[in-house]
Short mmCIF file of C-alpha atoms in Angstrom, two decimals:
data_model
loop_
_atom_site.label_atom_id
_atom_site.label_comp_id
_atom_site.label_asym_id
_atom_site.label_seq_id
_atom_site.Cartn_x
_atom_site.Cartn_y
_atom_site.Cartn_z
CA UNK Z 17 85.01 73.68 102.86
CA UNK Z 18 82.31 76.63 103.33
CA UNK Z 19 80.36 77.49 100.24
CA UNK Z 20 81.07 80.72 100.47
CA UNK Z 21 83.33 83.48 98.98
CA UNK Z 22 86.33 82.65 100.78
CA UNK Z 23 87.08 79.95 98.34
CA UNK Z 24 88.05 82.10 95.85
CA UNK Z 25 91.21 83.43 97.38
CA UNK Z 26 93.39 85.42 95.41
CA UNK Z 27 91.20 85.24 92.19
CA UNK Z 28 89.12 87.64 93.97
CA UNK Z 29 89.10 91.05 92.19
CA UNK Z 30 87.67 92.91 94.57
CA UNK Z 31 84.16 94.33 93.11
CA UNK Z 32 82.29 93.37 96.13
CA UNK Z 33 79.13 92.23 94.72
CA UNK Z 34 79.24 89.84 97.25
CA UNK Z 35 78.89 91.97 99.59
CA UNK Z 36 75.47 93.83 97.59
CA UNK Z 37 73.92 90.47 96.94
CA UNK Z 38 74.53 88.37 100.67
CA UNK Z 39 70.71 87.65 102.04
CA UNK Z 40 72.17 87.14 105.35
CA UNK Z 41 74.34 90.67 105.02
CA UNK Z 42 77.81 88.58 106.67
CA UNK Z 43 79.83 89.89 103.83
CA UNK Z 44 82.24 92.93 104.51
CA UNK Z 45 85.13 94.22 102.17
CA UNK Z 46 88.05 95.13 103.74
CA UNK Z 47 91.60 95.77 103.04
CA UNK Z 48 94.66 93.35 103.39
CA UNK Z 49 97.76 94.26 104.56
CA UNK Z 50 99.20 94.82 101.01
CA UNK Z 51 96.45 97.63 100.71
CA UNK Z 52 93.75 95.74 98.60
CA UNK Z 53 89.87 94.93 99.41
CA UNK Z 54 89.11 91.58 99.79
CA UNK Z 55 85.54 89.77 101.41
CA UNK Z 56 85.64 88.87 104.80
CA UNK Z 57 83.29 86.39 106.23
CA UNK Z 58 81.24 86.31 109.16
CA UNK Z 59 80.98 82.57 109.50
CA UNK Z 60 78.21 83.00 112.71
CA UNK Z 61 76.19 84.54 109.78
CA UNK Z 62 76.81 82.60 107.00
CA UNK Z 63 74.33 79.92 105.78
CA UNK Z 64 76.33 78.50 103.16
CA UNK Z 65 73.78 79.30 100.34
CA UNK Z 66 76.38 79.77 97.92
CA UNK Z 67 75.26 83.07 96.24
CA UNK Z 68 78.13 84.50 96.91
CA UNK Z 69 79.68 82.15 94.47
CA UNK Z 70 77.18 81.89 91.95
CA UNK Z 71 77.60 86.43 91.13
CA UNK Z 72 81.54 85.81 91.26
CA UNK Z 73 83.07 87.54 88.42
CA UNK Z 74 85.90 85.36 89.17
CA UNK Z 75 84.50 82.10 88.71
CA UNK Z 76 83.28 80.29 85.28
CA UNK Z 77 84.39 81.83 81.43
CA UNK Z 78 82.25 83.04 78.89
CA UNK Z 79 82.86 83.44 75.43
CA UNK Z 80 81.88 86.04 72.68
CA UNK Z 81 81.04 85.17 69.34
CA UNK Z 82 80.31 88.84 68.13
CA UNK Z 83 83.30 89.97 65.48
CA UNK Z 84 84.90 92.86 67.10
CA UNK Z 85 86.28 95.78 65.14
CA UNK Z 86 89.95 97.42 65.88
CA UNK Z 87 90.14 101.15 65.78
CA UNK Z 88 92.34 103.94 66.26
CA UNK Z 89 90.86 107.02 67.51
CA UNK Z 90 90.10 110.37 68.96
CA UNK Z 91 87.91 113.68 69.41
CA UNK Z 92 87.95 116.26 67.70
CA UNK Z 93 86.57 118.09 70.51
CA UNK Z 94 89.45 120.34 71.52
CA UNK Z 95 88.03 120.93 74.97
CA UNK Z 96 87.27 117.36 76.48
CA UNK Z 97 90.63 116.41 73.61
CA UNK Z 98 93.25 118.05 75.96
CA UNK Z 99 91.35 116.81 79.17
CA UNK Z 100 91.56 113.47 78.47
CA UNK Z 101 94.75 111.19 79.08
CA UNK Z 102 94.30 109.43 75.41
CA UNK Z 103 91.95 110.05 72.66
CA UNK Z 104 89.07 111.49 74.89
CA UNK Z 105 86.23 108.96 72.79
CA UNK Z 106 85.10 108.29 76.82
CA UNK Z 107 84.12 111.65 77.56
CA UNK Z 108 82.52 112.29 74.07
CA UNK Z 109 80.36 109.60 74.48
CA UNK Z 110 79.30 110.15 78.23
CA UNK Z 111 78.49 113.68 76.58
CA UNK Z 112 75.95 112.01 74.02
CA UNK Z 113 74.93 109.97 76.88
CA UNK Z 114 74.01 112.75 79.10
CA UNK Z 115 72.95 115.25 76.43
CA UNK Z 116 69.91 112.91 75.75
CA UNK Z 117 69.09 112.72 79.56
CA UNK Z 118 71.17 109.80 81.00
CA UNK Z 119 73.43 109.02 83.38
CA UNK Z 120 76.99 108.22 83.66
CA UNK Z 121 79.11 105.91 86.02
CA UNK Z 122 82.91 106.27 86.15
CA UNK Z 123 85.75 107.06 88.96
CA UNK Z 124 87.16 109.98 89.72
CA UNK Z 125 90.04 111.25 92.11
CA UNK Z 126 89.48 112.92 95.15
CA UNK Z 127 90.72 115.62 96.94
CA UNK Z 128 92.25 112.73 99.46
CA UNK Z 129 93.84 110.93 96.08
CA UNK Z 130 91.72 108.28 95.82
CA UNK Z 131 89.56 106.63 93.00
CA UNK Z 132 85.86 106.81 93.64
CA UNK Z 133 82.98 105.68 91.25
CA UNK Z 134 80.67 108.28 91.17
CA UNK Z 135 76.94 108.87 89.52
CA UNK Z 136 77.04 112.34 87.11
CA UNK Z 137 73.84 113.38 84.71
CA UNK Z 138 75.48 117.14 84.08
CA UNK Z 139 77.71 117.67 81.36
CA UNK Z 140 79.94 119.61 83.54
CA UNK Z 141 80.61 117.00 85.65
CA UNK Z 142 82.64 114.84 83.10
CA UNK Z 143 85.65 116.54 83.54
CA UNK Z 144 85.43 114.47 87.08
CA UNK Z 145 86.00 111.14 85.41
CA UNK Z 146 88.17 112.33 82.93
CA UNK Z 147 92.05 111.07 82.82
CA UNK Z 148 93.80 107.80 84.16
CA UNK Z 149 93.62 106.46 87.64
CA UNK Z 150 95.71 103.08 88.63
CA UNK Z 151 94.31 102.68 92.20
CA UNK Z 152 91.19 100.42 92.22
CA UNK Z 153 87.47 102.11 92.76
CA UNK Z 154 84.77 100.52 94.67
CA UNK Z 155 82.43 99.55 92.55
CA UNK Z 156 80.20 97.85 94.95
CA UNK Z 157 79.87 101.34 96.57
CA UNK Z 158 77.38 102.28 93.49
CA UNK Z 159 75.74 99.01 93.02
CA UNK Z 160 72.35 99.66 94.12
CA UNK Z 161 72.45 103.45 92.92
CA UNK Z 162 73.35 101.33 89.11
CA UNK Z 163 70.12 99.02 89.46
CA UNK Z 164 67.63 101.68 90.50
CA UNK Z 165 69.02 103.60 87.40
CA UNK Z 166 68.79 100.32 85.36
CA UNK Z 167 65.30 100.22 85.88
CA UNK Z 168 64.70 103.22 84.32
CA UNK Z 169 64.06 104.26 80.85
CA UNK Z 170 67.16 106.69 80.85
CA UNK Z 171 70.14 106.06 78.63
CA UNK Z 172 73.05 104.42 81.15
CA UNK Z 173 76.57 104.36 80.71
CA UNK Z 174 79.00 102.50 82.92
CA UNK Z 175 82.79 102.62 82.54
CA UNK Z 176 85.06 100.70 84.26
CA UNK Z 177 87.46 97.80 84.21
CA UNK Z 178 86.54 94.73 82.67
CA UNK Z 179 86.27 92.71 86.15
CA UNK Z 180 84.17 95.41 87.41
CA UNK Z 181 82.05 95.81 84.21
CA UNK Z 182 81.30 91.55 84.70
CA UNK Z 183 80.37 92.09 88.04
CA UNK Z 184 77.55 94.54 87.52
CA UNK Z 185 75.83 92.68 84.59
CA UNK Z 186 75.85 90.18 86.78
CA UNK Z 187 74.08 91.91 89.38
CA UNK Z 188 71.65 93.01 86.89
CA UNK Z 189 71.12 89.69 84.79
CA UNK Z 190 68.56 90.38 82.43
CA UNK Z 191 70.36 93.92 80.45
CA UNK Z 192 67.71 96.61 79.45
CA UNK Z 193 68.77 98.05 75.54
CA UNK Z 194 69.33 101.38 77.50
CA UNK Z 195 72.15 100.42 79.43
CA UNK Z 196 75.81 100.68 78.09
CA UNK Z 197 78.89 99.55 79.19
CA UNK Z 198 82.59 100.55 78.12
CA UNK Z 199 85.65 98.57 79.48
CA UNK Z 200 89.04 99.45 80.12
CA UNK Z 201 91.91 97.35 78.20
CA UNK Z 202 93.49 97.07 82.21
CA UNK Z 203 97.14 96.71 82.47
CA UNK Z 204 95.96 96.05 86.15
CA UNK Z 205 95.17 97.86 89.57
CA UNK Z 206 96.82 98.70 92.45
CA UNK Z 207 95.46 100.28 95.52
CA UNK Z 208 95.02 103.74 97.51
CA UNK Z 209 97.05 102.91 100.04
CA UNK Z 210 100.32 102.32 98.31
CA UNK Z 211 99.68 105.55 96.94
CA UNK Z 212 99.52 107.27 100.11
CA UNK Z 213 102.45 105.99 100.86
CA UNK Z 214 103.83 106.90 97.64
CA UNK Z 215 102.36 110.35 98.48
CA UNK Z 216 103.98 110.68 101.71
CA UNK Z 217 107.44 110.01 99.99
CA UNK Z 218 106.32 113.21 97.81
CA UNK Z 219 105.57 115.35 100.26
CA UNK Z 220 108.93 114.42 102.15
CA UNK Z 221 110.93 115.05 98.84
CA UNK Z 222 110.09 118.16 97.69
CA UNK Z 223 109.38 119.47 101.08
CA UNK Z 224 105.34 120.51 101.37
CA UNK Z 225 101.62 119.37 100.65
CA UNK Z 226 100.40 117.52 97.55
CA UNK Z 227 97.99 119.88 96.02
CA UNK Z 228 96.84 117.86 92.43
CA UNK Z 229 97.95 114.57 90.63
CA UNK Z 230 98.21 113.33 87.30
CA UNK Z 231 99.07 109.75 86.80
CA UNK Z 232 98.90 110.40 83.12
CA UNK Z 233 99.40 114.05 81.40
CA UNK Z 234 99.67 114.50 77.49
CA UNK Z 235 100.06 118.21 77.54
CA UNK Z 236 104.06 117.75 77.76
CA UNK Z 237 103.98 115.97 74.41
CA UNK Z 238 106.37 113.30 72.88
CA UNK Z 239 105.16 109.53 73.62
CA UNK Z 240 106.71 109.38 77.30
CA UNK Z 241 103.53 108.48 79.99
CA UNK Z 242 104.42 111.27 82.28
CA UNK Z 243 103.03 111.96 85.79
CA UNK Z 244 102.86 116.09 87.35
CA UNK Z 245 102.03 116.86 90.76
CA UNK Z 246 101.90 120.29 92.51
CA UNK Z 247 103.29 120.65 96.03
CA UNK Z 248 102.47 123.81 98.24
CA UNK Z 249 105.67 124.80 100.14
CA UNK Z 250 105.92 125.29 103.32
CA UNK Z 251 106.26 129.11 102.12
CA UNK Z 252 102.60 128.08 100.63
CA UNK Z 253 103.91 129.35 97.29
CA UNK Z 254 103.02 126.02 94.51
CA UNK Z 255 105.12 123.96 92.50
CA UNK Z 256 104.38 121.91 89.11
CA UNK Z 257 106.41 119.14 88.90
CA UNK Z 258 106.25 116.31 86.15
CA UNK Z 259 108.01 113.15 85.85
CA UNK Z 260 108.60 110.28 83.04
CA UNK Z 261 107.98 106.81 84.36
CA UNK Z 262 111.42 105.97 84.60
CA UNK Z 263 112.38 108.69 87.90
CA UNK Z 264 108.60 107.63 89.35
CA UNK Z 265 108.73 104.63 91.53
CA UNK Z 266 105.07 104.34 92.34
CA UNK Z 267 104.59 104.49 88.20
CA UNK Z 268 107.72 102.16 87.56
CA UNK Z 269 106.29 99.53 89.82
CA UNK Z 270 102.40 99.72 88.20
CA UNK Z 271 103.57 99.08 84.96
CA UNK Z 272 106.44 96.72 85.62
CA UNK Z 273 103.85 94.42 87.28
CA UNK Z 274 105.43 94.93 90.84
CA UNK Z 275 102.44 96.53 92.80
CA UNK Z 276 99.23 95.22 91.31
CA UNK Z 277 96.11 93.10 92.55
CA UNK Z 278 96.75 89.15 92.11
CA UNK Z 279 94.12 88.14 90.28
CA UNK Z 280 95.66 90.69 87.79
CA UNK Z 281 98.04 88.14 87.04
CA UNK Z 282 95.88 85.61 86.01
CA UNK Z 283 93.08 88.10 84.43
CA UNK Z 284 91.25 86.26 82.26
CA UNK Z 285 89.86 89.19 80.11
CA UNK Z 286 93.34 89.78 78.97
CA UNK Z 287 92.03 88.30 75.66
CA UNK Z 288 88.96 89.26 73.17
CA UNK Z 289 86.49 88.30 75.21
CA UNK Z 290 85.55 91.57 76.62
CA UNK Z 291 83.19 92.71 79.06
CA UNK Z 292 82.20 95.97 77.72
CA UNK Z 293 80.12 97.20 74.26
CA UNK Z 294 83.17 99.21 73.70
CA UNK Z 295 86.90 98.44 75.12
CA UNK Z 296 88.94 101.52 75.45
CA UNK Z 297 92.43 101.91 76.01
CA UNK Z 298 95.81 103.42 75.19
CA UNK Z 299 97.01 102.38 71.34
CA UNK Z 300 100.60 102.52 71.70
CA UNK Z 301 102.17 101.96 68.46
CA UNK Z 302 99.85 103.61 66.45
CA UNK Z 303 102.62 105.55 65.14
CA UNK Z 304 104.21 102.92 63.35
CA UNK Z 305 100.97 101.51 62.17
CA UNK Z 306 99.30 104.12 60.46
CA UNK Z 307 101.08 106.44 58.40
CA UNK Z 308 99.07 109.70 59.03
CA UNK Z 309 99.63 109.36 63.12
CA UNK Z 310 102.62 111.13 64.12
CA UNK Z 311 102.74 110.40 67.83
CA UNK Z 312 101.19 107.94 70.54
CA UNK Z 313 99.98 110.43 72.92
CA UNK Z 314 96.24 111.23 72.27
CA UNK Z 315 95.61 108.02 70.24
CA UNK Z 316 92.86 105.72 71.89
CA UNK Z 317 92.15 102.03 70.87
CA UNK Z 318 88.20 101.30 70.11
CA UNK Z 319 87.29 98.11 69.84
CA UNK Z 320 83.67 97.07 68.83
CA UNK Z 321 82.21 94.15 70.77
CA UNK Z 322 78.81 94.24 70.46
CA UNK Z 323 75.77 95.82 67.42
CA UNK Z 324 75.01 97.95 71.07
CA UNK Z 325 78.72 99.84 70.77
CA UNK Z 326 78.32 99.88 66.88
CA UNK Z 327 75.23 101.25 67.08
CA UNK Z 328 76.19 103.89 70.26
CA UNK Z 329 79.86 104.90 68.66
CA UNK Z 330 77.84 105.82 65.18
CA UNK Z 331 75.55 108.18 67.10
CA UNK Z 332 78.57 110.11 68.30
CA UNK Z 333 79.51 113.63 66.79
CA UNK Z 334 83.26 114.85 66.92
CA UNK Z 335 85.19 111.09 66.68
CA UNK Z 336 88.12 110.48 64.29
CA UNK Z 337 88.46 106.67 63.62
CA UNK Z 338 90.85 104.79 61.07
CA UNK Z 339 90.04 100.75 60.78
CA UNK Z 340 92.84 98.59 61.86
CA UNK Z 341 93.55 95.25 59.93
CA UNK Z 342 95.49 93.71 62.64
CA UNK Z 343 94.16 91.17 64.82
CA UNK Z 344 93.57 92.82 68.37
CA UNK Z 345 94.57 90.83 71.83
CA UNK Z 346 94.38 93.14 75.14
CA UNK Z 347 97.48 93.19 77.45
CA UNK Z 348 99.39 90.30 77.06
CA UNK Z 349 102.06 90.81 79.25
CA UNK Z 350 104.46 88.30 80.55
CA UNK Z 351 103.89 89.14 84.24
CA UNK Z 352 106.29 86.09 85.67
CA UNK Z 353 108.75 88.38 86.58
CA UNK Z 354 106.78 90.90 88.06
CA UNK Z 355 105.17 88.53 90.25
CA UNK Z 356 108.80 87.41 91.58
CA UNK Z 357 109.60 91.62 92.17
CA UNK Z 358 106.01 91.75 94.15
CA UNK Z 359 106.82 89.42 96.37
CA UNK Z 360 110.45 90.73 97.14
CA UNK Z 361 108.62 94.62 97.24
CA UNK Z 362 106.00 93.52 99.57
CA UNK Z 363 108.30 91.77 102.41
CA UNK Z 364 110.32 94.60 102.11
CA UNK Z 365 107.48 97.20 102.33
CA UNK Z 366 107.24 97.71 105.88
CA UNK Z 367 110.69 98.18 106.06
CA UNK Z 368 111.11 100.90 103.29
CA UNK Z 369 108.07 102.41 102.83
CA UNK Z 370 107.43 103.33 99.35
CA UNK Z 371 111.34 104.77 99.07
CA UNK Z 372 113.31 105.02 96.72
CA UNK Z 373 115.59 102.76 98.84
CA UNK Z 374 113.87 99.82 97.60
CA UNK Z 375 115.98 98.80 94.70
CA UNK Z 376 113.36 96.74 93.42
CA UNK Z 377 111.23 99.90 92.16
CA UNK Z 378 114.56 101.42 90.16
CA UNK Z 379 114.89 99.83 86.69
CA UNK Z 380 118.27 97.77 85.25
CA UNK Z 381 120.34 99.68 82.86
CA UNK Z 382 118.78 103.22 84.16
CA UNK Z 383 121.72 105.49 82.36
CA UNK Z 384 120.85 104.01 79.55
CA UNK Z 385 117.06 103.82 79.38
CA UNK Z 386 117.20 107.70 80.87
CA UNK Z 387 119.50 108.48 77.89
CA UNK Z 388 117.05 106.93 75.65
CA UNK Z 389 114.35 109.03 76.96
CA UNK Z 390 115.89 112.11 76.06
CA UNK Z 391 115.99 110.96 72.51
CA UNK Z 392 113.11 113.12 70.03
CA UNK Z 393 109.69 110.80 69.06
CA UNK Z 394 110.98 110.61 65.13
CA UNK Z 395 114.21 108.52 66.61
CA UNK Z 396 112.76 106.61 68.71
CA UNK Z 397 110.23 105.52 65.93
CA UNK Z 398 112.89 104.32 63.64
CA UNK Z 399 114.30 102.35 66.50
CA UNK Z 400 111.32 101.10 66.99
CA UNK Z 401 111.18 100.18 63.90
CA UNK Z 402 114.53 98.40 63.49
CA UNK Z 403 114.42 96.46 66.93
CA UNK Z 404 111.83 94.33 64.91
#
């Protein structure tokens, strides 16, 4: 067998480093026919000097021994607050960050729909990373940019998922006290091109353009994840739209586990050894945990990893955070059955499109769960609450 990338098959998540770090430059990412970037190998190239293998993200495990620290929280920054899809703490501290002359990574969507990592050093510019995207940015498409910056003197933040965090201190090696890094608690990625063709389906549906997306928008209230979208008619007069994950396909499938990556099923930072200083995330349930949270929506999970994010998070104005006692574990999903549904959604992809035809993307008992979902927060917290 070639001692090269290829070995790694589906435990590949796609950062690409690879790619960045190949002496012989035989390395190219492209994308499969489910929509997501893998390495291909130019085997004429290739010298089999296995460094390839030796920056995967994928391969080996490390452990942390640093006690992390659970928290719930939010800013109390009104502005960047109703920007953000959860507690905004993100946003607040790229604002520290590039108040005192540094740099941010993070993604952002474009005007195409798709997630890009891109470098900003102006506070205005935030609002470009700001809110949830699904679909999986390149992070090998910043790489170098990241190292020059790293060699700097000049505060760095990078923010990304956990696999893509790995990958770039692994491309830097030895980390400078100036850099930071904040990881995502992932549920898991899925790709542009699905979207498109989730797009498409729009477009068909209500009958004109896509103009903006929202996988995740808080403004509606309650603790529903609800996507809006505006679509200019063929009139070219524009419609807001919103919809709760339950009428969304493309959003049913992401978080049912039918359209991710693979190696998302087998992640192995789905546990508390993190990548990041800080791990960020939704903290669903904080309603029933603390008594002076009323609602899910706006509440972020902070989690501690390192003296860096202790250190960083205490520096930041504007942040609400209440201690958890419970023992923290990132997404611990049973994915079994969502990896039967992907395989049944992808052979039947080509077929269907991303339709609503496809059964497989329109949830059991729907009459049921949509009649739940008209039910106010305060009754669906005591059933919460007696389900257990």
């Amino acid at each position: 067998m070639d001692n090269n990338i290829i070995r790694i098959g589906d435990k590949c998540t796609g950062c690409g480093i690879c790619k960045s770090i190949c002496p012989k430059e035989c390395i190219e990412m492209k994308r499969n026919k489910e929509g997501f970037i893998y390495p291909i190998v130019d085997k004429n190239k290739c010298i089999s000097c296995g460094k390839c293998l030796e920056y995967c993200n994928a391969i080996g495990e490390e452990k942390r021994n640093y006690k992390f620290s659970v928290f719930a929280g939010w800013t109390i920054d009104k502005e960047i607050y109703n920007q953000s899809s959860s507690g905004g703490i993100a946003s607040s501290i790229s604002k520290y960050i590039i108040a005192n002359g540094g740099i941010v990574y993070g993604t952002m969507l474009t005007e195409d729909f798709k997630t890009k990592f891109i470098r900003i050093d102006k506070i205005d510019d935030i609002k470009k990373i700001q809110g949830s995207k699904y679909t999986q940015g390149n992070i090998f498409s910043v790489i170098d940019l990241i190292k020059k910056d790293s060699s700097e003197k000049r505060l760095l933040l990078i923010i990304g998922t956990p696999c893509q965090i790995a990958a770039v201190k692994k491309s830097i090696k030895d980390i400078p006290d100036n850099i930071y890094f904040i990881d995502l608690i992932c549920h898991g990625v899925t790709n542009d091109y699905l979207f498109n063709l989730y797009r498409e389906e729009l477009e068909r549906k209500y009958g004109g353009t896509l103009y903006s997306y929202k996988y995740r928008d808080k403004s509606l209230g309650g603790i529903d994840r609800k996507e809006t979208f505006e679509i200019v008619k063929l009139n070219g007069i524009k419609k807001k739209y919103f919809r709760k994950v339950i009428d969304s396909p493309f959003y049913y499938g992401y978080l049912n586990n039918i359209i991710l990556r693979k190696s998302c099923y087998r992640c192995k930072y789905k546990n508390i050894n993190r990548e990041g200083d800080i791990s960020l995330g939704d903290y669903w349930g904080a309603y029933l945990e603390f008594k002076n949270i009323k609602s899910d929506s706006g509440i972020s999970k902070v989690i501690i990893n390192s003296p860096k994010g202790a250190k960083l998070l205490g520096k930041i104005p504007d942040l609400v955070l209440i201690k958890s006692e419970k023992q923290y574990m990132s997404e611990v999903n049973d994915y079994s059955v969502g990896i039967e549904k992907r395989k049944l959604f992808f052979q039947k992809l080509s077929d269907y499109s991303f339709s609503t035809k496809n059964k497989i993307l329109k949830p059991k008992h729907y009459i049921l769960r949509k009649v739940y979902s008209t039910f106010p927060t305060n009754i669906r917290k005591y059933l919460h609450i007696w389900r257990k």
